[in-house]
Short mmCIF file of C-alpha atoms and ligand atoms in Angstrom, two decimals:
data_model
loop_
_atom_site.label_atom_id
_atom_site.label_comp_id
_atom_site.label_asym_id
_atom_site.label_seq_id
_atom_site.Cartn_x
_atom_site.Cartn_y
_atom_site.Cartn_z
CA MET A 1 -22.88 -5.08 18.91
CA ILE A 2 -20.07 -5.86 16.53
CA LYS A 3 -17.01 -7.45 18.22
CA GLY A 4 -13.24 -7.05 18.10
CA THR A 5 -11.91 -6.01 14.71
CA GLN A 6 -15.12 -7.04 12.91
CA GLY A 7 -16.34 -3.43 12.77
CA TYR A 8 -12.99 -2.35 11.38
CA PHE A 9 -13.23 -1.62 7.65
CA ASP A 10 -10.09 0.44 7.16
CA TRP A 11 -7.52 -2.30 6.53
CA ASN A 12 -5.93 -0.38 3.66
CA ALA A 13 -4.89 2.24 6.24
CA THR A 14 -3.36 -0.32 8.59
CA THR A 15 -3.96 -3.83 9.90
CA PRO A 16 -3.97 -5.28 13.40
CA LEU A 17 -0.80 -7.14 14.36
CA ARG A 18 -0.95 -10.88 13.66
CA ASP A 19 -0.35 -13.15 16.67
CA VAL A 20 2.66 -14.76 14.96
CA ALA A 21 4.16 -11.30 14.48
CA ARG A 22 3.53 -10.31 18.11
CA ASP A 23 5.13 -13.54 19.36
CA ALA A 24 8.08 -13.16 17.00
CA TRP A 25 8.62 -9.54 18.05
CA LEU A 26 8.52 -10.37 21.78
CA SER A 27 10.81 -13.34 21.39
CA ALA A 28 13.33 -11.39 19.28
CA SER A 29 13.20 -8.42 21.67
CA SER A 30 13.73 -10.71 24.69
CA ASN A 31 16.35 -13.05 23.25
CA HIS A 32 18.10 -11.21 20.42
CA TRP A 33 18.03 -7.56 21.41
CA GLN A 34 21.77 -7.03 20.91
CA ASN A 35 22.90 -4.62 18.22
CA ALA A 36 23.40 -6.61 15.01
CA SER A 37 26.42 -4.45 14.16
CA SER A 38 28.34 -5.13 17.39
CA LEU A 39 31.22 -7.58 17.34
CA TYR A 40 30.69 -10.05 20.22
CA HIS A 41 29.05 -13.44 19.94
CA ASP A 42 25.48 -12.54 20.98
CA ALA A 43 25.37 -9.62 18.54
CA GLY A 44 26.57 -11.99 15.85
CA MET A 45 23.54 -14.16 16.60
CA THR A 46 21.26 -11.17 15.98
CA ALA A 47 23.10 -10.46 12.73
CA GLN A 48 22.71 -14.07 11.62
CA ARG A 49 19.00 -14.02 12.35
CA LEU A 50 18.66 -10.75 10.47
CA ASP A 51 20.37 -12.34 7.45
CA ALA A 52 18.05 -15.35 7.71
CA ALA A 53 15.00 -13.04 7.84
CA ARG A 54 16.27 -11.29 4.70
CA GLU A 55 16.61 -14.67 2.96
CA ARG A 56 13.09 -15.68 3.99
CA LEU A 57 11.65 -12.40 2.70
CA ALA A 58 13.60 -12.82 -0.54
CA ASP A 59 12.04 -16.30 -0.93
CA LEU A 60 8.57 -14.88 -0.42
CA LEU A 61 9.16 -12.10 -2.93
CA GLY A 62 11.13 -14.16 -5.44
CA CYS A 63 14.27 -12.01 -5.45
CA GLU A 64 17.88 -12.30 -4.28
CA ALA A 65 18.35 -11.38 -0.61
CA GLU A 66 21.07 -8.86 -1.54
CA ARG A 67 18.48 -6.75 -3.36
CA ILE A 68 16.51 -6.07 -0.15
CA VAL A 69 17.07 -2.99 2.02
CA PHE A 70 15.01 -2.87 5.21
CA THR A 71 13.46 0.52 5.92
CA SER A 72 11.01 2.07 8.36
CA GLY A 73 8.20 1.59 5.87
CA ALA A 74 7.10 2.24 2.32
CA THR A 75 7.23 6.02 2.74
CA GLU A 76 10.95 5.93 3.48
CA ALA A 77 11.60 3.46 0.63
CA ASN A 78 9.69 5.63 -1.87
CA ASN A 79 11.56 8.76 -0.72
CA MET A 80 14.89 6.95 -0.93
CA LEU A 81 14.34 5.82 -4.48
CA HIS A 82 13.17 9.08 -6.02
CA ALA A 83 15.79 11.18 -4.22
CA ALA A 84 18.61 8.92 -5.43
CA LEU A 85 17.50 8.51 -9.04
CA ALA A 86 16.78 12.24 -9.48
CA ARG A 87 20.25 13.05 -8.14
CA ARG A 88 21.91 10.48 -10.34
CA THR A 89 20.30 11.67 -13.57
CA ALA A 90 20.32 15.43 -12.84
CA ASN A 91 22.96 16.14 -15.48
CA ALA A 92 21.47 13.79 -18.05
CA ASN A 93 18.27 15.84 -18.17
CA ARG A 94 16.06 12.85 -17.49
CA ARG A 95 12.52 13.11 -16.18
CA ALA A 96 10.30 10.88 -14.05
CA LEU A 97 6.97 9.43 -15.14
CA VAL A 98 4.64 8.90 -12.21
CA SER A 99 1.04 7.69 -12.44
CA SER A 100 -1.71 10.09 -11.43
CA ILE A 101 -2.95 7.66 -8.77
CA GLU A 102 0.28 7.22 -6.81
CA HIS A 103 0.22 7.32 -3.05
CA PRO A 104 1.43 10.71 -1.72
CA SER A 105 4.60 9.00 -0.45
CA VAL A 106 5.58 8.57 -4.12
CA ARG A 107 3.96 11.69 -5.57
CA GLU A 108 5.40 14.21 -3.15
CA PRO A 109 9.01 12.99 -2.96
CA ALA A 110 8.97 12.68 -6.77
CA ARG A 111 7.83 16.30 -7.11
CA LYS A 112 10.46 17.45 -4.62
CA ALA A 113 13.30 15.41 -6.10
CA TRP A 114 12.67 15.96 -9.82
CA GLY A 115 11.01 19.40 -9.77
CA ALA A 116 7.90 20.29 -11.75
CA ASN A 117 9.63 20.42 -15.13
CA ARG A 118 11.30 17.00 -14.78
CA LEU A 119 8.13 15.20 -13.70
CA SER A 120 5.24 14.03 -15.89
CA GLU A 121 2.01 12.39 -14.77
CA LEU A 122 0.68 9.26 -16.41
CA PRO A 123 -3.11 9.41 -16.72
CA VAL A 124 -5.56 6.62 -15.92
CA ASP A 125 -8.71 5.70 -17.87
CA GLY A 126 -12.28 6.07 -16.59
CA ASP A 127 -11.93 2.84 -14.58
CA GLY A 128 -8.77 4.05 -12.89
CA VAL A 129 -6.41 1.79 -14.86
CA LEU A 130 -3.17 3.16 -16.31
CA ASP A 131 -3.56 4.29 -19.92
CA ILE A 132 -0.92 2.04 -21.52
CA SER A 133 -0.87 3.62 -24.98
CA GLY A 134 -0.39 7.11 -23.51
CA PHE A 135 2.37 5.63 -21.36
CA GLU A 136 4.13 4.06 -24.36
CA ARG A 137 4.12 7.41 -26.17
CA GLN A 138 5.78 9.10 -23.18
CA LEU A 139 8.32 6.31 -22.84
CA ALA A 140 9.28 6.58 -26.51
CA ALA A 141 10.47 10.17 -25.95
CA GLY A 142 13.76 8.67 -24.74
CA ASP A 143 14.35 11.02 -21.81
CA VAL A 144 12.82 9.00 -18.96
CA GLY A 145 14.91 8.28 -15.85
CA ILE A 146 12.33 6.32 -13.82
CA VAL A 147 8.71 5.18 -14.06
CA SER A 148 6.58 4.69 -10.93
CA VAL A 149 3.27 2.88 -11.21
CA ILE A 150 1.51 1.66 -8.08
CA SER A 151 0.64 -2.08 -8.08
CA ALA A 152 -2.81 -1.72 -6.51
CA SER A 153 -4.48 1.54 -5.59
CA ASN A 154 -4.85 2.08 -1.87
CA GLU A 155 -8.07 4.01 -2.53
CA SER A 156 -10.03 2.24 -5.26
CA GLY A 157 -8.19 -1.09 -4.98
CA VAL A 158 -7.73 -1.11 -8.78
CA LEU A 159 -4.94 -3.44 -9.92
CA GLN A 160 -2.54 -1.78 -12.29
CA PRO A 161 -0.82 -3.45 -15.27
CA TRP A 162 2.57 -3.32 -13.56
CA ALA A 163 3.94 -6.47 -15.24
CA LYS A 164 3.22 -5.04 -18.70
CA THR A 165 4.58 -1.65 -17.66
CA ALA A 166 7.74 -3.27 -16.30
CA SER A 167 8.37 -5.16 -19.53
CA LEU A 168 7.82 -2.04 -21.68
CA CYS A 169 10.31 -0.21 -19.48
CA LYS A 170 12.80 -3.04 -19.87
CA GLN A 171 12.50 -2.82 -23.66
CA HIS A 172 13.33 0.90 -23.46
CA GLY A 173 16.10 0.45 -20.89
CA VAL A 174 14.20 2.58 -18.34
CA PRO A 175 14.13 1.62 -14.63
CA PHE A 176 10.68 0.70 -13.34
CA HIS A 177 9.34 1.05 -9.79
CA THR A 178 6.12 -0.28 -8.34
CA ASP A 179 4.79 0.66 -4.92
CA ALA A 180 3.42 -2.77 -3.99
CA THR A 181 2.36 -1.77 -0.47
CA GLN A 182 -1.28 -2.76 -0.99
CA TRP A 183 -0.52 -5.77 -3.18
CA ILE A 184 1.98 -7.68 -1.05
CA GLY A 185 0.25 -9.98 1.42
CA LYS A 186 -3.06 -9.82 -0.45
CA LEU A 187 -2.11 -11.20 -3.87
CA PRO A 188 0.67 -13.51 -5.10
CA SER A 189 4.09 -11.89 -5.39
CA GLU A 190 5.05 -13.78 -8.55
CA GLY A 191 6.69 -11.52 -11.09
CA LEU A 192 7.17 -8.56 -8.73
CA ALA A 193 10.92 -9.11 -8.56
CA ALA A 194 11.12 -8.54 -12.33
CA CYS A 195 10.49 -4.86 -11.53
CA ASP A 196 13.71 -2.95 -10.93
CA TYR A 197 12.39 -1.44 -7.70
CA VAL A 198 9.60 -2.61 -5.42
CA THR A 199 8.51 -0.95 -2.17
CA GLY A 200 6.44 -2.51 0.60
CA SER A 201 5.25 -2.02 4.17
CA GLY A 202 4.89 -4.47 7.07
CA HIS A 203 1.83 -2.98 8.73
CA LYS A 204 -0.40 -3.62 5.70
CA PHE A 205 -0.27 -7.39 6.13
CA GLY A 206 -0.29 -7.81 9.90
CA GLY A 207 3.32 -6.87 10.65
CA PRO A 208 4.40 -4.08 12.97
CA LYS A 209 4.28 -0.40 12.03
CA GLY A 210 7.66 1.11 11.26
CA THR A 211 8.80 -1.82 9.11
CA GLY A 212 9.15 -2.05 5.34
CA PHE A 213 11.57 -2.57 2.52
CA LEU A 214 12.90 -1.58 -0.84
CA ILE A 215 13.92 -4.12 -3.45
CA MET A 216 16.68 -2.60 -5.57
CA SER A 217 17.69 -3.60 -9.07
CA ASP A 218 21.38 -3.94 -8.25
CA PRO A 219 22.68 -4.64 -4.72
CA ASP A 220 25.73 -2.49 -5.35
CA GLU A 221 24.01 0.70 -6.46
CA LYS A 222 23.90 3.31 -3.71
CA LEU A 223 20.47 4.79 -3.01
CA THR A 224 21.29 5.97 0.51
CA LEU A 225 18.91 8.47 2.05
CA LEU A 226 19.88 8.10 5.72
CA HIS A 227 23.60 8.64 6.28
CA GLY A 228 25.62 8.00 9.45
CA GLY A 229 26.44 4.30 9.61
CA PRO A 230 27.35 1.30 7.49
CA GLN A 231 24.19 -0.74 8.18
CA GLU A 232 22.25 -2.41 5.37
CA ASN A 233 25.35 -2.62 3.19
CA GLY A 234 25.76 1.16 3.46
CA GLN A 235 22.26 1.73 2.04
CA ARG A 236 20.59 2.83 5.25
CA ALA A 237 22.22 4.06 8.43
CA GLY A 238 20.59 3.32 11.78
CA THR A 239 20.51 0.35 14.15
CA GLU A 240 18.81 -2.58 12.45
CA ASN A 241 15.28 -3.19 13.75
CA TYR A 242 15.73 -6.94 13.99
CA PRO A 243 12.61 -7.63 16.14
CA GLY A 244 10.45 -5.57 13.77
CA ILE A 245 11.94 -7.24 10.70
CA GLU A 246 11.51 -10.74 12.16
CA ALA A 247 7.88 -9.94 13.01
CA MET A 248 7.24 -8.49 9.55
CA VAL A 249 8.62 -11.57 7.81
CA CYS A 250 6.58 -13.93 10.04
CA ALA A 251 3.48 -11.87 9.22
CA LEU A 252 4.13 -12.11 5.49
CA GLU A 253 4.75 -15.85 5.69
CA GLU A 254 1.35 -16.28 7.30
CA ALA A 255 -0.35 -13.79 4.97
CA THR A 256 1.07 -15.55 1.92
CA GLU A 257 -0.26 -18.88 3.14
CA GLU A 258 -3.71 -17.52 3.93
CA ALA A 259 -4.17 -15.06 1.06
CA PRO A 260 -5.55 -17.41 -1.63
CA ALA A 261 -8.41 -18.61 0.60
CA ALA A 262 -9.07 -15.13 2.01
CA ALA A 263 -9.10 -13.65 -1.50
CA GLY A 264 -11.75 -16.11 -2.69
CA ILE A 265 -14.06 -15.63 0.29
CA GLN A 266 -13.60 -11.89 0.73
CA ALA A 267 -14.11 -11.03 -2.95
CA GLN A 268 -17.50 -12.74 -2.80
CA LEU A 269 -18.44 -10.99 0.45
CA ARG A 270 -17.35 -7.62 -0.92
CA ASP A 271 -19.36 -8.13 -4.14
CA GLN A 272 -22.40 -9.19 -2.10
CA PHE A 273 -21.99 -6.08 0.07
CA GLU A 274 -21.90 -3.84 -3.02
CA GLU A 275 -25.06 -5.52 -4.35
CA THR A 276 -26.82 -4.99 -1.02
CA MET A 277 -25.68 -1.35 -0.97
CA ARG A 278 -26.98 -0.79 -4.53
CA GLY A 279 -30.31 -2.21 -3.36
CA ILE A 280 -30.46 0.17 -0.40
CA PHE A 281 -29.15 3.20 -2.34
CA PRO A 282 -30.30 3.25 -5.98
CA GLY A 283 -28.07 6.28 -6.69
CA LEU A 284 -24.91 4.65 -5.33
CA LYS A 285 -21.81 4.69 -7.55
CA VAL A 286 -19.17 2.04 -6.94
CA ILE A 287 -15.98 3.57 -8.27
CA SER A 288 -13.94 1.42 -10.68
CA ALA A 289 -16.46 -1.43 -10.31
CA GLY A 290 -15.61 -2.52 -13.87
CA ALA A 291 -11.87 -2.95 -13.20
CA ASP A 292 -9.95 -5.77 -11.51
CA ARG A 293 -9.67 -4.73 -7.89
CA LEU A 294 -8.15 -5.86 -4.61
CA TRP A 295 -10.52 -8.34 -3.01
CA ASN A 296 -11.04 -6.26 0.13
CA THR A 297 -11.75 -2.76 -1.19
CA SER A 298 -14.89 -0.89 -2.12
CA LEU A 299 -14.82 2.81 -2.95
CA MET A 300 -18.26 4.34 -3.22
CA ALA A 301 -19.75 7.73 -3.99
CA MET A 302 -22.78 7.87 -1.70
CA PRO A 303 -25.95 9.34 -3.23
CA ALA A 304 -26.22 12.03 -0.53
CA HIS A 305 -24.47 13.55 2.48
CA SER A 306 -20.79 14.28 2.99
CA ASN A 307 -18.37 11.44 3.64
CA LEU A 308 -17.44 12.93 7.01
CA LYS A 309 -21.08 12.68 8.10
CA TRP A 310 -21.14 9.02 7.10
CA LEU A 311 -17.82 8.35 8.77
CA THR A 312 -18.68 9.94 12.14
CA ARG A 313 -22.14 8.37 12.35
CA LEU A 314 -20.89 4.92 11.36
CA SER A 315 -18.10 5.30 13.90
CA ARG A 316 -20.71 5.84 16.63
CA ARG A 317 -22.29 2.56 15.53
CA GLY A 318 -18.96 0.75 15.94
CA PHE A 319 -17.75 0.79 12.29
CA SER A 320 -14.49 2.30 11.10
CA ILE A 321 -14.42 3.37 7.46
CA SER A 322 -12.45 5.97 5.58
CA THR A 323 -13.07 8.99 3.39
CA GLY A 324 -10.14 7.94 1.20
CA SER A 325 -6.64 6.97 2.22
CA ALA A 326 -5.51 8.27 5.60
CA CYS A 327 -2.59 9.92 3.84
CA SER A 328 -4.44 11.58 0.98
CA SER A 329 -7.60 12.78 2.64
CA GLY A 330 -7.79 16.51 2.52
CA ARG A 331 -9.44 18.62 5.18
CA GLU A 332 -12.79 18.14 3.49
CA GLY A 333 -12.17 14.44 3.16
CA SER A 334 -11.63 14.72 -0.60
CA SER A 335 -9.00 12.75 -2.43
CA VAL A 336 -6.49 13.65 -5.12
CA ILE A 337 -6.67 10.11 -6.41
CA VAL A 338 -10.42 9.98 -6.82
CA SER A 339 -10.32 13.30 -8.64
CA ALA A 340 -7.83 11.72 -11.09
CA LEU A 341 -10.72 9.41 -12.02
CA GLY A 342 -12.74 12.42 -13.11
CA ALA A 343 -15.17 12.55 -10.19
CA SER A 344 -17.03 15.87 -9.83
CA PRO A 345 -16.22 18.03 -6.77
CA ASP A 346 -19.67 17.24 -5.41
CA GLU A 347 -19.12 13.48 -5.83
CA LEU A 348 -15.73 13.80 -4.18
CA ARG A 349 -17.33 15.07 -0.98
CA ARG A 350 -19.46 11.93 -0.85
CA VAL A 351 -16.77 9.30 -1.41
CA VAL A 352 -16.25 6.65 1.26
CA ARG A 353 -13.80 3.76 1.25
CA VAL A 354 -14.53 0.42 2.89
CA SER A 355 -11.59 -1.98 3.14
CA ALA A 356 -11.94 -5.35 4.87
CA GLY A 357 -9.46 -7.80 6.33
CA TRP A 358 -8.52 -11.41 5.78
CA ASP A 359 -10.95 -12.62 8.45
CA THR A 360 -13.88 -10.21 8.06
CA THR A 361 -17.05 -12.29 8.40
CA ALA A 362 -20.23 -12.34 6.30
CA GLU A 363 -22.07 -11.11 9.42
CA ALA A 364 -19.75 -8.10 9.71
CA TRP A 365 -20.28 -7.15 6.05
CA ALA A 366 -24.06 -7.49 6.47
CA ALA A 367 -23.98 -5.46 9.69
CA LEU A 368 -22.03 -2.72 7.91
CA ALA A 369 -24.63 -2.51 5.11
CA ALA A 370 -27.39 -2.38 7.74
CA ALA A 371 -25.53 0.39 9.57
CA PHE A 372 -25.33 2.39 6.32
CA ALA A 373 -29.11 2.00 5.93
CA GLU A 374 -29.79 3.07 9.54
CA THR A 375 -27.41 6.01 9.18
CA TYR A 376 -29.20 7.12 6.03
CA ALA A 377 -32.56 7.06 7.80
CA GLU A 378 -31.07 9.00 10.69
CA LEU A 379 -29.52 11.60 8.36
CA ALA A 380 -32.79 11.94 6.44
CA SER A 381 -34.71 12.58 9.65
CA GLY A 382 -32.12 15.10 10.81
CA ALA A 383 -31.87 13.25 14.14
CA MET A 384 -28.68 13.22 16.21
CA PRO A 385 -28.03 9.80 17.78
N1 PMP B 1 2.13 3.35 -0.39
C1 PMP B 1 0.86 2.94 -0.30
C2 PMP B 1 0.15 2.48 -1.54
C3 PMP B 1 0.20 2.95 0.92
O1 PMP B 1 -1.08 2.53 1.01
C4 PMP B 1 0.90 3.39 2.08
C5 PMP B 1 0.24 3.41 3.43
N2 PMP B 1 -0.92 4.19 3.49
C6 PMP B 1 2.24 3.81 1.93
C7 PMP B 1 2.81 3.77 0.69
C8 PMP B 1 3.03 4.28 3.11
O2 PMP B 1 3.45 3.17 3.86
P1 PMP B 1 4.12 3.33 5.30
O3 PMP B 1 2.99 3.61 6.25
O4 PMP B 1 4.79 2.04 5.54
O5 PMP B 1 5.10 4.45 5.22
#
């Protein structure tokens, strides 16, 4: 039987808390629980530590500390950004360009904030990579108020050309946002701070849930979504979550240190897994296999049976996989993002996502492939385990 988190293959949905993050959270909650906005000495200590955590995060991300606003996660940060920029450019008749593979926490707030006629989708090619020439044509129209392109797809793991996109935007004087939720903690952060806006989430790299951040282009611009207090330089009202923030930063420090080694090992294990799966299932399609992808992610259209059947039967065998991202799976387990890649409705029903962690072992990957094979035999025989 597979042990601990080794049967867990849904790390793009969330990750287990790292020990350093748990220790940091407990210590901060025990020793520095005072409200960072209060005026006595002990509260001042919390405020100082919060400032230090902001500086440490800024170092990790390569930006000035003043550009960081702490939020409850990437969803809040994405909402904040689109609401503010749509409001600001409402009279200038600007529109937003948003890639067709954005996470729903970008797509839906963008639709709500800009409205259907001020929002255009940027298509991806057959491998799920942003179509740069189509993007340049849209940008040249001169009426763009913001561009959002995800750094790495939460579903397929495909890495997007965000650095190129950011520099094209700069040339046209258009603000550029990347949702780097799946990138940060897995790949180096170099260059990210050159984007005007970057959003991220603590629980994707071993930090606590309910933590995240927005990097803004200018510390003095007001993007406030939550009103009712002066916290975060007036950008976000609400008592600062110092223990959560401390834990998130500790998690990212550790993730950043470990990521290069994990990336090398895990990419090999993932590729080996896909080869084994192709051997077991000749009709298997690995989606976006030809593109650069996150080292932990494999999105596959199974040759037969619905993804929900695979998911429930693998779950009984101790393996957790996904039918797509937790946030974009429809009732039938189909995904808006995979359909943007041109998958047929029938293929969509058969798509499963496997996403590993920084310490997933070769044995766990092999056991998962074996469990797929056993599940297939079971489904073919019509037997209920
Ligand atoms: N963006 C991406 C790409 C994600 O994968 C997620 C989490 N599924 C989010 C945003 C939302 O993050 P959070 O849970 O911190 O709100």
